[in-house]
Coordinates of C-alpha atoms in Angstrom, one line a residue:
Chain A
M1234 CA 130.8 78.4 97.0
T1235 CA 128.8 75.5 98.8
L1236 CA 125.2 76.2 100.5
S1237 CA 126.3 75.8 104.1
Y1238 CA 128.4 79.4 104.1
P1239 CA 125.2 81.6 103.1
L1240 CA 122.8 79.3 105.5
I1241 CA 125.4 79.5 108.4
A1242 CA 126.2 83.2 108.2
G1243 CA 122.6 83.8 107.2
L1244 CA 121.9 82.3 111.1
L1245 CA 124.5 84.2 112.4
F1246 CA 123.2 87.7 111.0
G1247 CA 119.7 86.6 111.4
L1248 CA 120.3 86.2 115.4
Y1249 CA 121.8 89.6 115.2
F1250 CA 118.8 91.1 113.5
S1251 CA 116.5 89.5 116.1
L1252 CA 118.4 91.2 118.6
V1253 CA 117.9 94.4 116.3
G1254 CA 114.2 93.8 116.1
I1255 CA 113.4 93.0 119.5
G1256 CA 113.2 96.2 121.4
L1257 CA 111.0 97.6 118.8
N1258 CA 108.6 94.4 119.1
L1259 CA 108.3 95.4 122.8
V1260 CA 107.7 98.9 122.5
F1261 CA 105.3 98.3 120.0
G1262 CA 103.5 96.0 121.7
V1263 CA 103.1 97.2 124.9
M1264 CA 102.5 100.7 124.0
R1265 CA 100.9 100.4 120.5
I1266 CA 103.7 103.1 119.9
V1267 CA 105.5 102.9 116.7
N1268 CA 109.4 103.5 117.6
L1269 CA 110.4 105.3 114.5
A1270 CA 113.3 106.6 116.2
H1271 CA 114.5 102.4 117.1
G1272 CA 117.3 102.8 114.5
D1273 CA 118.7 106.1 116.0
F1274 CA 119.0 104.5 119.1
L1275 CA 120.8 101.8 117.3
M1276 CA 123.1 104.3 116.0
L1277 CA 123.9 106.0 119.2
G1278 CA 124.8 102.3 120.7
A1279 CA 127.3 102.4 118.0
F1280 CA 128.6 105.7 119.3
V1281 CA 129.0 104.2 122.7
A1282 CA 131.1 101.3 121.3
F1283 CA 133.1 103.3 119.5
G1284 CA 133.5 105.7 122.6
V1285 CA 134.7 102.5 124.7
Y1286 CA 136.9 101.8 122.1
T1287 CA 138.6 104.9 121.4
V1288 CA 138.5 107.2 124.3
M1289 CA 138.4 104.9 127.3
G1290 CA 140.6 102.3 125.2
L1291 CA 138.8 99.2 126.6
D1292 CA 137.2 96.1 124.5
P1293 CA 134.1 97.4 123.0
L1294 CA 132.4 94.7 124.0
V1295 CA 132.5 96.6 127.5
G1296 CA 130.1 98.9 125.6
V1297 CA 127.5 96.2 125.7
P1298 CA 126.3 96.7 129.8
I1299 CA 127.2 100.4 129.6
A1300 CA 125.1 101.3 126.6
F1301 CA 122.3 98.8 128.0
V1302 CA 122.0 100.9 131.6
L1303 CA 122.7 104.4 129.4
F1304 CA 119.7 103.9 127.2
W1305 CA 117.3 102.3 130.0
I1306 CA 117.5 105.3 131.9
A1307 CA 117.0 107.2 129.0
G1308 CA 114.2 105.4 128.0
L1309 CA 112.6 105.8 131.4
L1310 CA 113.0 109.9 131.2
F1311 CA 111.7 109.8 127.5
Y1312 CA 108.8 107.9 128.2
W1313 CA 107.8 110.0 131.2
L1314 CA 108.2 113.3 128.7
L1315 CA 106.6 112.1 125.7
V1316 CA 104.5 108.8 125.8
P1317 CA 101.8 109.9 128.5
R1318 CA 100.8 113.3 126.8
L1319 CA 100.6 111.3 123.4
Q1320 CA 98.2 108.5 124.6
R1321 CA 95.8 111.3 125.7
A1322 CA 95.5 112.3 121.8
R1323 CA 92.8 111.0 119.6
D1324 CA 95.0 109.0 117.4
P1325 CA 98.0 107.6 119.5
E1326 CA 99.2 105.0 116.7
M1327 CA 99.2 107.3 113.8
L1328 CA 100.6 110.3 116.1
S1329 CA 103.3 108.2 117.5
F1330 CA 104.7 107.3 113.9
I1331 CA 104.9 111.1 113.4
L1332 CA 106.3 111.9 116.9
F1333 CA 109.1 109.5 116.8
F1334 CA 109.6 110.7 113.1
G1335 CA 110.6 114.1 114.4
F1336 CA 112.4 112.7 117.5
S1337 CA 114.5 110.3 115.1
Q1338 CA 115.6 113.8 113.1
V1339 CA 116.4 115.5 116.1
I1340 CA 118.7 112.4 117.2
E1341 CA 120.3 112.3 113.6
A1342 CA 120.9 116.4 113.7
I1343 CA 122.4 116.7 117.1
T1344 CA 124.8 113.8 116.3
I1345 CA 125.8 115.3 113.3
I1346 CA 126.3 118.5 115.0
I1347 CA 128.7 116.8 117.3
F1348 CA 130.3 114.0 115.8
G1349 CA 130.0 115.0 112.0
T1350 CA 128.9 113.1 108.7
S1351 CA 132.0 111.0 108.8
E1352 CA 132.1 107.0 108.3
R1353 CA 133.6 105.4 111.5
S1354 CA 134.7 101.9 112.4
I1355 CA 136.3 99.6 114.9
P1356 CA 139.0 97.1 113.8
S1357 CA 137.2 93.6 113.8
R1358 CA 139.5 92.1 116.2
E1359 CA 139.3 94.1 119.0
L1360 CA 135.9 92.9 120.3
A1361 CA 136.2 90.6 122.8
A1362 CA 140.1 90.8 121.9
S1363 CA 140.0 90.9 125.9
L1364 CA 138.4 88.0 126.7
G1365 CA 140.7 86.0 123.9
Q1366 CA 143.8 87.3 126.2
L1367 CA 142.0 86.1 129.3
W1368 CA 141.3 82.7 127.6
A1369 CA 144.9 82.6 126.7
R1370 CA 146.2 83.5 130.4
L1371 CA 144.0 80.6 132.0
F1372 CA 144.3 77.9 129.4
G1373 CA 147.4 78.6 127.2
G1374 CA 146.8 79.1 123.7
D1375 CA 146.9 81.7 121.1
A1376 CA 145.3 85.1 122.4
D1377 CA 144.4 85.9 118.8
S1378 CA 141.0 84.6 118.3
G1379 CA 141.1 84.8 114.1
P1380 CA 138.2 83.6 112.4
F1381 CA 135.7 80.8 113.9
V1382 CA 135.4 77.5 111.6
I1383 CA 132.0 76.2 111.5
L1384 CA 131.7 73.2 109.2
G1385 CA 134.8 73.9 107.2
E1386 CA 133.8 77.1 106.7
S1387 CA 135.3 80.5 108.4
F1388 CA 133.7 83.1 109.8
P1389 CA 134.6 86.4 111.2
A1390 CA 134.7 86.0 115.1
S1391 CA 132.7 89.0 115.5
W1392 CA 130.0 87.9 114.2
V1393 CA 129.7 84.7 116.1
I1394 CA 129.9 87.0 119.3
A1395 CA 127.4 89.4 118.1
A1396 CA 125.2 86.1 117.6
A1397 CA 125.9 84.9 121.0
V1398 CA 124.9 88.0 122.7
S1399 CA 121.9 87.9 120.8
I1400 CA 121.0 84.8 122.2
I1401 CA 121.8 85.7 125.8
A1402 CA 119.6 88.9 125.8
I1403 CA 116.4 87.6 123.9
G1404 CA 116.9 84.7 126.5
L1405 CA 116.7 87.4 129.0
V1406 CA 113.7 89.0 127.6
Y1407 CA 111.9 85.8 127.4
L1408 CA 112.7 85.4 131.4
Y1409 CA 111.9 89.0 132.1
L1410 CA 108.3 88.3 130.2
Y1411 CA 107.8 84.6 131.6
R1412 CA 109.4 84.4 134.9
T1413 CA 109.2 87.8 136.5
R1414 CA 106.4 89.6 138.2
L1415 CA 106.8 92.8 136.1
G1416 CA 107.0 90.6 132.9
T1417 CA 103.7 88.9 133.5
L1418 CA 102.1 92.3 134.0
T1419 CA 103.8 93.4 131.1
R1420 CA 102.1 90.4 129.1
A1421 CA 98.6 91.3 130.7
V1422 CA 99.0 95.0 129.0
M1423 CA 100.4 93.7 126.0
S1424 CA 96.9 91.3 125.4
R1425 CA 94.3 93.5 126.7
R1426 CA 95.2 97.3 127.7
D1427 CA 92.0 98.3 129.0
E1428 CA 91.3 95.3 131.0
A1429 CA 94.6 95.7 132.7
V1430 CA 94.1 99.1 133.4
A1431 CA 90.6 97.8 135.2
T1432 CA 92.4 95.0 137.1
G1433 CA 94.6 97.8 138.6
I1434 CA 98.0 97.4 136.9
N1435 CA 100.1 100.4 136.6
V1436 CA 100.2 100.6 132.8
D1437 CA 102.3 103.8 133.5
R1438 CA 104.9 101.7 135.3
V1439 CA 105.1 98.6 133.1
S1440 CA 105.1 100.9 130.1
A1441 CA 107.7 102.9 131.3
A1442 CA 110.0 99.7 132.0
A1443 CA 109.4 98.3 128.9
F1444 CA 110.4 101.2 127.0
G1445 CA 113.6 101.5 128.9
I1446 CA 114.2 97.9 127.8
G1447 CA 113.5 98.3 124.4
L1448 CA 115.9 101.3 124.0
G1449 CA 118.5 99.6 126.1
L1450 CA 118.1 96.6 123.9
A1451 CA 118.5 99.0 120.5
A1452 CA 121.7 100.6 121.9
V1453 CA 123.1 96.8 122.9
A1454 CA 122.4 96.0 119.5
G1455 CA 123.8 98.9 118.1
V1456 CA 127.0 97.9 120.1
F1457 CA 127.7 95.5 117.2
A1458 CA 126.9 97.1 114.3
P1459 CA 130.2 98.6 113.4
F1460 CA 131.3 94.9 113.0
M1461 CA 128.1 93.7 111.3
F1462 CA 127.9 96.5 108.9
G1463 CA 131.6 97.1 108.4
S1464 CA 131.3 101.0 109.1
F1465 CA 128.4 103.5 110.8
T1466 CA 127.3 106.8 110.3
P1467 CA 124.8 109.1 112.1
A1468 CA 122.5 108.4 109.1
F1469 CA 122.4 104.8 109.4
G1470 CA 119.5 105.0 111.7
V1471 CA 116.9 105.0 108.9
D1472 CA 118.0 101.5 107.5
A1473 CA 118.2 100.2 110.7
T1474 CA 114.7 100.9 111.8
V1475 CA 113.4 99.5 108.3
T1476 CA 115.5 96.4 108.8
A1477 CA 113.9 96.1 112.3
F1478 CA 110.5 96.5 111.0
V1479 CA 110.9 93.4 108.4
V1480 CA 112.0 91.6 111.3
V1481 CA 109.4 92.3 113.6
V1482 CA 106.5 92.0 111.0
L1483 CA 108.2 88.6 110.1
G1484 CA 107.9 87.2 113.3
S1485 CA 105.2 88.3 115.1
L1486 CA 104.0 91.2 117.6
G1487 CA 104.4 90.9 121.4
N1488 CA 106.3 87.6 121.1
P1489 CA 110.0 87.6 121.6
L1490 CA 110.6 83.9 120.2
G1491 CA 108.7 85.1 117.2
T1492 CA 111.0 88.0 116.6
A1493 CA 113.8 85.7 117.0
L1494 CA 112.6 83.3 114.0
G1495 CA 111.8 86.4 111.9
G1496 CA 115.3 87.5 112.4
I1497 CA 116.9 84.2 111.4
V1498 CA 114.2 83.7 108.1
Y1499 CA 115.5 87.4 107.3
G1500 CA 119.0 86.4 107.8
V1501 CA 119.3 83.4 105.6
C1502 CA 116.8 84.8 102.7
Y1503 CA 119.3 87.6 103.1
M1504 CA 122.3 85.7 102.6
L1505 CA 120.8 83.5 100.0
V1506 CA 120.0 86.1 97.6
Q1507 CA 123.2 88.3 98.5
T1508 CA 125.3 85.0 97.5
Y1509 CA 123.1 84.1 94.6
L1510 CA 121.3 87.2 93.0
S1511 CA 123.5 89.7 94.7
S1512 CA 122.2 92.6 92.4
W1513 CA 118.5 92.0 93.7
A1514 CA 119.4 91.9 97.4
D1515 CA 118.5 95.4 98.1
L1516 CA 115.0 94.7 96.9
L1517 CA 114.6 91.8 99.4
P1518 CA 113.5 93.5 102.5
Y1519 CA 110.5 95.3 101.2
V1520 CA 109.6 92.8 99.0
L1521 CA 109.4 90.6 101.8
L1522 CA 108.1 93.1 104.3
I1523 CA 105.0 94.1 101.6
A1524 CA 104.6 89.9 100.8
I1525 CA 104.4 89.1 104.6
L1526 CA 102.1 91.8 105.6
L1527 CA 99.5 91.1 102.5
L1528 CA 99.7 87.6 103.2
R1529 CA 100.2 86.6 106.6
P1530 CA 99.8 90.1 108.8
S1531 CA 99.6 88.3 112.1
G1532 CA 103.3 86.7 111.4
L1533 CA 105.0 83.7 111.4
L1534 CA 103.9 82.8 114.8
G1535 CA 100.9 85.2 115.4
R1536 CA 97.4 84.3 116.5
R1537 CA 95.4 87.0 115.8
A1538 CA 94.8 89.1 112.6
R1539 CA 95.4 92.8 112.5
I1540 CA 93.1 94.0 109.6
A1541 CA 91.4 97.0 109.7
Chain B
M1026 CA 77.3 131.1 95.0
P1027 CA 77.9 127.4 95.8
D1028 CA 80.8 126.8 98.5
T1029 CA 82.7 125.1 96.0
V1030 CA 83.1 127.7 93.6
R1031 CA 83.5 130.5 96.4
H1032 CA 86.4 128.4 97.8
Y1033 CA 88.2 127.8 94.3
L1034 CA 87.7 131.6 93.4
L1035 CA 89.0 132.8 96.9
I1036 CA 92.0 130.5 97.4
A1037 CA 93.0 128.3 94.6
V1038 CA 92.9 131.3 92.0
P1039 CA 94.6 133.8 93.8
L1040 CA 97.3 131.5 94.8
L1041 CA 97.7 130.1 91.0
A1042 CA 97.7 133.8 89.9
V1043 CA 100.5 134.6 92.3
M1044 CA 102.7 131.6 91.5
A1045 CA 101.9 132.4 87.5
L1046 CA 103.2 136.1 87.9
L1047 CA 105.9 135.8 90.6
P1048 CA 108.5 134.6 87.7
F1049 CA 108.3 137.8 85.9
G1050 CA 109.4 139.6 89.3
Y1051 CA 111.8 137.0 90.6
N1052 CA 114.9 135.3 89.6
N1053 CA 114.8 132.2 91.2
H1054 CA 112.7 130.0 89.0
L1055 CA 114.0 126.8 90.4
L1056 CA 112.5 127.7 94.2
L1057 CA 109.3 128.9 92.5
F1058 CA 109.1 125.7 90.8
N1059 CA 109.7 123.3 93.9
F1060 CA 107.1 125.6 95.9
V1061 CA 104.5 124.5 93.1
I1062 CA 105.6 120.8 93.6
F1063 CA 105.2 120.8 97.1
F1064 CA 102.0 122.5 97.0
I1065 CA 101.1 119.6 94.9
L1066 CA 102.5 117.0 97.1
A1067 CA 101.2 118.1 100.4
Q1068 CA 97.8 118.7 98.8
G1069 CA 97.8 115.2 97.6
V1070 CA 99.2 113.9 101.1
N1071 CA 95.9 116.0 102.3
V1072 CA 93.8 113.8 99.7
I1073 CA 94.9 110.5 101.1
Y1074 CA 95.8 111.1 104.6
G1075 CA 93.3 114.1 105.1
F1076 CA 90.0 112.6 104.3
T1077 CA 91.0 108.7 104.6
G1078 CA 93.5 108.9 107.5
Y1079 CA 96.1 106.7 105.5
L1080 CA 99.3 108.0 106.1
P1081 CA 101.4 107.4 103.2
F1082 CA 105.2 107.3 104.2
G1083 CA 106.1 106.1 100.6
Y1084 CA 104.0 108.9 98.9
V1085 CA 107.5 109.2 96.8
G1086 CA 107.0 106.4 95.2
F1087 CA 104.5 108.0 92.9
F1088 CA 106.4 111.1 92.6
G1089 CA 109.5 108.9 91.3
A1090 CA 107.7 106.6 89.4
G1091 CA 106.1 109.5 87.6
A1092 CA 109.3 111.2 86.9
Y1093 CA 110.6 108.0 85.6
G1094 CA 107.4 107.2 83.5
F1095 CA 108.6 110.6 82.4
A1096 CA 111.7 109.8 81.4
V1097 CA 111.1 106.2 79.9
M1098 CA 108.5 107.5 77.5
V1099 CA 110.9 110.6 76.4
M1100 CA 114.1 108.4 75.8
H1101 CA 112.4 105.0 74.2
L1102 CA 109.3 106.8 72.5
N1103 CA 110.3 110.2 71.7
T1104 CA 107.0 111.2 72.6
P1105 CA 106.1 115.2 73.2
A1106 CA 106.7 116.4 76.4
W1107 CA 103.2 116.8 77.4
I1108 CA 102.0 113.5 76.5
A1109 CA 105.1 112.2 78.7
V1110 CA 103.6 113.8 81.8
L1111 CA 100.1 112.3 81.1
A1112 CA 101.9 109.0 80.8
A1113 CA 103.6 109.9 84.3
G1114 CA 100.3 110.3 85.9
L1115 CA 99.1 107.1 84.5
I1116 CA 102.2 105.4 85.6
A1117 CA 101.7 106.4 89.1
V1118 CA 97.7 105.4 88.7
L1119 CA 98.8 102.0 87.8
L1120 CA 101.3 101.9 90.8
G1121 CA 98.4 102.9 92.9
L1122 CA 96.3 100.1 91.6
L1123 CA 98.9 97.5 92.3
L1124 CA 99.2 98.8 95.9
T1125 CA 95.7 98.7 96.4
P1126 CA 96.0 95.6 98.8
L1127 CA 98.3 97.8 100.9
L1128 CA 94.7 99.7 101.8
R1129 CA 93.8 96.6 103.7
L1130 CA 96.4 97.3 106.4
S1131 CA 95.6 99.6 109.0
G1132 CA 97.4 102.6 110.9
A1133 CA 101.5 102.4 111.0
Y1134 CA 101.2 99.2 109.1
F1135 CA 99.9 100.5 106.1
S1136 CA 102.7 103.8 106.5
I1137 CA 105.2 101.0 106.8
A1138 CA 104.4 98.7 103.8
N1139 CA 104.1 102.1 101.8
L1140 CA 107.6 103.2 102.6
A1141 CA 108.5 99.5 101.9
A1142 CA 106.7 99.6 98.2
A1143 CA 108.5 103.3 97.7
L1144 CA 111.9 101.7 98.4
A1145 CA 111.0 98.7 96.0
V1146 CA 110.2 100.6 93.3
L1147 CA 113.5 102.6 93.9
H1148 CA 115.6 99.6 93.9
L1149 CA 114.0 98.1 91.1
I1150 CA 114.5 101.2 88.7
A1151 CA 118.0 101.5 90.4
N1152 CA 118.9 98.0 89.3
P1153 CA 121.9 97.8 87.4
A1154 CA 120.1 94.9 85.9
L1155 CA 117.6 97.2 84.2
E1156 CA 119.9 99.5 82.8
S1157 CA 118.6 99.0 79.1
I1158 CA 115.3 100.5 80.3
T1159 CA 115.9 103.0 83.2
K1160 CA 119.7 103.5 82.9
G1161 CA 119.6 102.0 86.1
P1162 CA 121.7 104.0 89.0
Y1163 CA 123.5 106.0 86.4
G1164 CA 120.5 108.8 86.0
V1165 CA 118.7 110.0 83.1
A1166 CA 119.3 113.1 80.9
L1167 CA 116.5 114.2 78.8
S1168 CA 118.1 117.2 77.1
G1169 CA 115.5 117.1 74.1
T1170 CA 112.5 118.2 76.1
F1171 CA 114.2 120.8 78.5
N1172 CA 111.8 123.8 78.9
P1173 CA 111.7 125.1 82.1
R1174 CA 109.0 127.7 81.2
L1175 CA 106.5 125.1 79.9
A1176 CA 107.4 122.7 82.3
Y1177 CA 106.6 125.5 85.3
N1178 CA 103.3 126.2 83.5
A1179 CA 102.4 122.6 83.3
A1180 CA 103.3 122.2 87.0
L1181 CA 100.7 125.3 87.6
L1182 CA 98.4 123.4 85.8
I1183 CA 98.4 120.3 87.9
L1184 CA 98.4 122.5 91.0
A1185 CA 95.0 123.6 89.6
L1186 CA 93.8 120.2 89.2
T1187 CA 95.0 119.2 92.6
L1188 CA 93.2 122.3 94.4
G1189 CA 90.4 121.3 92.3
I1190 CA 90.2 118.0 94.0
V1191 CA 90.7 118.8 97.6
V1192 CA 87.9 121.6 97.2
F1193 CA 85.4 118.9 95.7
L1194 CA 86.6 116.9 98.8
K1195 CA 85.8 119.4 101.2
N1196 CA 82.6 120.6 99.7
S1197 CA 80.8 117.1 98.6
N1198 CA 79.0 114.4 99.9
F1199 CA 82.0 112.2 98.7
G1200 CA 84.4 114.0 101.0
L1201 CA 82.0 114.0 103.6
S1202 CA 81.4 110.2 103.4
L1203 CA 85.6 109.9 103.1
Q1204 CA 85.8 111.6 106.4
A1205 CA 83.2 109.4 107.6
V1206 CA 84.9 106.3 106.6
R1207 CA 88.2 107.7 108.4
E1208 CA 86.4 108.2 111.4
D1209 CA 84.6 105.0 111.7
P1210 CA 84.6 102.6 108.8
F1211 CA 82.0 100.2 110.3
S1212 CA 79.3 103.0 111.2
A1213 CA 79.9 104.4 107.8
A1214 CA 79.4 101.3 105.7
M1215 CA 76.0 100.5 108.1
A1216 CA 75.0 103.9 106.5
G1217 CA 75.5 102.6 103.4
I1218 CA 79.0 103.9 101.9
N1219 CA 80.8 101.6 99.9
V1220 CA 84.0 102.1 102.2
V1221 CA 86.4 99.8 99.8
K1222 CA 85.5 102.2 96.5
M1223 CA 85.7 105.6 98.4
R1224 CA 89.2 104.5 99.6
V1225 CA 90.4 103.6 96.5
I1226 CA 89.3 106.4 94.4
A1227 CA 90.9 108.8 97.2
W1228 CA 94.4 106.7 96.8
L1229 CA 94.2 106.7 93.1
A1230 CA 93.6 110.5 93.2
S1231 CA 96.4 111.3 95.4
A1232 CA 98.7 108.9 93.2
L1233 CA 97.4 110.5 90.0
V1234 CA 98.6 114.2 91.3
A1235 CA 102.1 112.9 92.7
G1236 CA 102.7 110.8 89.5
L1237 CA 101.8 114.2 87.2
A1238 CA 104.1 116.2 89.8
G1239 CA 106.7 113.6 89.3
G1240 CA 106.6 113.8 85.6
T1241 CA 106.7 117.6 85.5
F1242 CA 109.8 117.7 87.8
A1243 CA 111.3 115.3 85.0
W1244 CA 110.7 117.5 82.7
Y1245 CA 112.1 120.6 84.6
V1246 CA 115.1 119.4 85.7
S1247 CA 116.0 117.1 83.0
V1248 CA 119.1 115.2 84.5
F1249 CA 118.5 113.4 87.9
Y1250 CA 119.5 110.2 89.6
P1251 CA 117.0 107.6 91.3
D1252 CA 118.0 108.9 94.6
N1253 CA 116.8 112.6 93.6
V1254 CA 113.4 111.5 92.8
F1255 CA 112.8 109.0 95.1
S1256 CA 114.1 110.6 98.0
A1257 CA 112.5 110.4 101.4
D1258 CA 112.8 114.1 101.9
F1259 CA 109.6 114.7 99.3
S1260 CA 107.4 112.2 101.3
I1261 CA 108.4 113.9 104.2
F1262 CA 108.6 117.2 103.6
A1263 CA 105.0 116.7 102.0
I1264 CA 103.5 114.8 105.1
V1265 CA 104.9 117.5 107.6
F1266 CA 103.9 120.5 105.9
A1267 CA 100.3 119.0 105.2
L1268 CA 100.3 118.5 109.2
F1269 CA 101.8 121.7 110.2
G1270 CA 99.1 123.6 108.3
G1271 CA 96.4 121.3 109.2
V1272 CA 95.0 118.3 107.3
A1273 CA 91.2 118.3 105.9
T1274 CA 91.3 121.6 104.9
I1275 CA 91.9 123.6 101.5
C1276 CA 94.1 126.2 103.2
G1277 CA 96.2 124.3 106.1
P1278 CA 98.5 122.5 103.8
L1279 CA 99.3 125.5 101.8
I1280 CA 100.2 127.7 104.7
G1281 CA 102.3 124.5 106.1
V1282 CA 104.1 125.2 102.7
I1283 CA 104.2 128.8 102.7
V1284 CA 105.7 128.7 106.2
L1285 CA 107.8 125.8 106.5
Y1286 CA 109.0 125.4 103.0
G1287 CA 110.0 129.2 103.4
I1288 CA 112.0 128.6 106.6
Y1289 CA 113.7 125.7 105.1
N1290 CA 114.8 128.0 102.0
M1291 CA 116.0 130.6 104.7
I1292 CA 118.2 128.3 106.8
G1293 CA 118.3 125.0 105.1
F1294 CA 120.6 124.9 102.4
T1295 CA 123.5 126.0 104.0
T1296 CA 123.2 124.1 107.5
P1297 CA 120.8 121.2 106.7
Q1298 CA 121.8 119.7 110.0
Y1299 CA 120.4 122.7 111.8
F1300 CA 117.2 123.0 109.6
Q1301 CA 116.6 119.0 110.3
L1302 CA 117.1 119.8 114.2
I1303 CA 114.4 122.5 114.0
Y1304 CA 111.9 120.4 112.0
G1305 CA 112.4 117.5 114.2
L1306 CA 111.7 119.5 117.1
L1307 CA 108.6 121.1 115.4
I1308 CA 107.3 118.3 114.6
M1309 CA 107.4 116.7 118.2
V1310 CA 105.9 120.0 119.5
L1311 CA 103.3 119.7 116.8
V1312 CA 102.0 116.6 117.5
L1313 CA 102.3 116.8 121.6
F1314 CA 100.9 120.1 121.5
L1315 CA 98.9 121.1 118.2
P1316 CA 98.0 117.8 116.6
A1317 CA 95.5 119.3 114.1
G1318 CA 97.6 121.8 112.6
L1319 CA 98.1 125.5 112.7
V1320 CA 94.5 126.1 111.5
S1321 CA 93.0 124.5 114.6
L1322 CA 94.6 127.9 116.3
A1323 CA 91.5 129.5 114.6
T1324 CA 89.2 126.5 114.7
R1325 CA 89.5 126.2 118.2
R1326 CA 88.0 129.8 118.7
G1327 CA 85.1 128.7 116.6
W1328 CA 86.3 130.5 113.4
H1329 CA 85.6 128.6 110.1
V1330 CA 88.6 127.8 108.2
P1331 CA 88.0 126.4 104.8

């Protein structure tokens, strides 16, 4: 096997991992809240894709806007329910860790009670099948997209689509943060919360928006989870949370481009280890996480250290 | 009578006596053993989280390392069980020493790194490439040392040690300094406290008791897989029990274990997802409305809770 396969597969997975991490990054950056339920929203996003495909009989890609809007609204609700009360506590960062752990347990338990513990999957070719048909009708050619060929190696079309959606999503987050008024306020809250309050920024409104977007992005990443990981269960939220953390810590907090870089570094490392040292691949995310936390706690693109 | 002795006589000794006598009147010995294990682990979390503010989300790493330390000693060196239990404690302390750099991280970073460390140890031990040493993912069977009665008594001894540590922390200048460090490390350092040394000692003490507990667990059950002894449930239960009762007290974690683990055993076994739902909701309510645990109901009224 040549080196180009793990490198390109790593890049595709890496872009997707960036999408997995970016919502977590936004929420932590703005609110100093550790959303341990992040992976569970990903899992719920996977259920949205599953529902769109099996119940409504539509292309799972339709799940992307549905999941985003649904969880954006849910995020606003949960924000007002949980966060202001939490921020009044003595040590919100630590307590948020525990609070959202409880939340993650509740989500997982309710999902199991409703859907059971069985594994679910969606046939890989169904993703964006409608786009393929549209393409065929407009320009002629084969409706069945088949595997993508890049540099002589073939990859599942679903990987390429997930990576493309991830690039678009990260670009939109970048535009939101750097080209809109609310985004500018968001960055102000990220860099100095107390000064932002002092200048009259409505921190709660900014934070609620960021929380909604964070959950929405997690759900969008979840739509692709059945294709990237083969299948999903209600219990897969925990692993997804750890992965998201690795990606966020690898990049740096409060910097969407950092998360993109972190995701790519992680994805490429993951694919390289999987290809050449497969029995050690499980160890990689954890060792990488500890190493980066100890050696470069501010992340690859970070400026400030955050040591006690 | 100094407070240290009084607290030990009034809280630790009755608890130990009850746990020592219960096996004669109650048949589910495994359940009693699990209670003792969770008393130890909840107090271990109390030592590190209650007194220093570091939340060890990967606390089970020490427990699992201890269990495997025990297994390796028995399988490869044929040592008697009690030596293997001591070795289990030693392994956990060594792992703790290896992980001391994590104490440089603050807040959630420490918790995440600690979780990652526990998972890394799990994947290292469960790696098929190390099958000749740890039996990899296939699990170990230690029929030679199987003796649940002795293992139960050993667990009681470790509980006695753990309670001794907590009583000491609660009543000594050392414990007070630790709490000062937790509240404000800079001021504590200004007041002449050796911040790093204090944290490391508390960290290693909590690693030691978890490792010893893991060793006796391996001794008691004698057949286990990596996923059993590294189950995240151990960390999570221990943390939730300690928080539920109230950390930085002697009684809090004990009350937490009795109430929550009691509830768990009433409803948890038949329908685990309902218990998961209840304890998830309980954690959320607790954090939002009662962040200092059950004992804060009493301390708010001005009653002193040891």
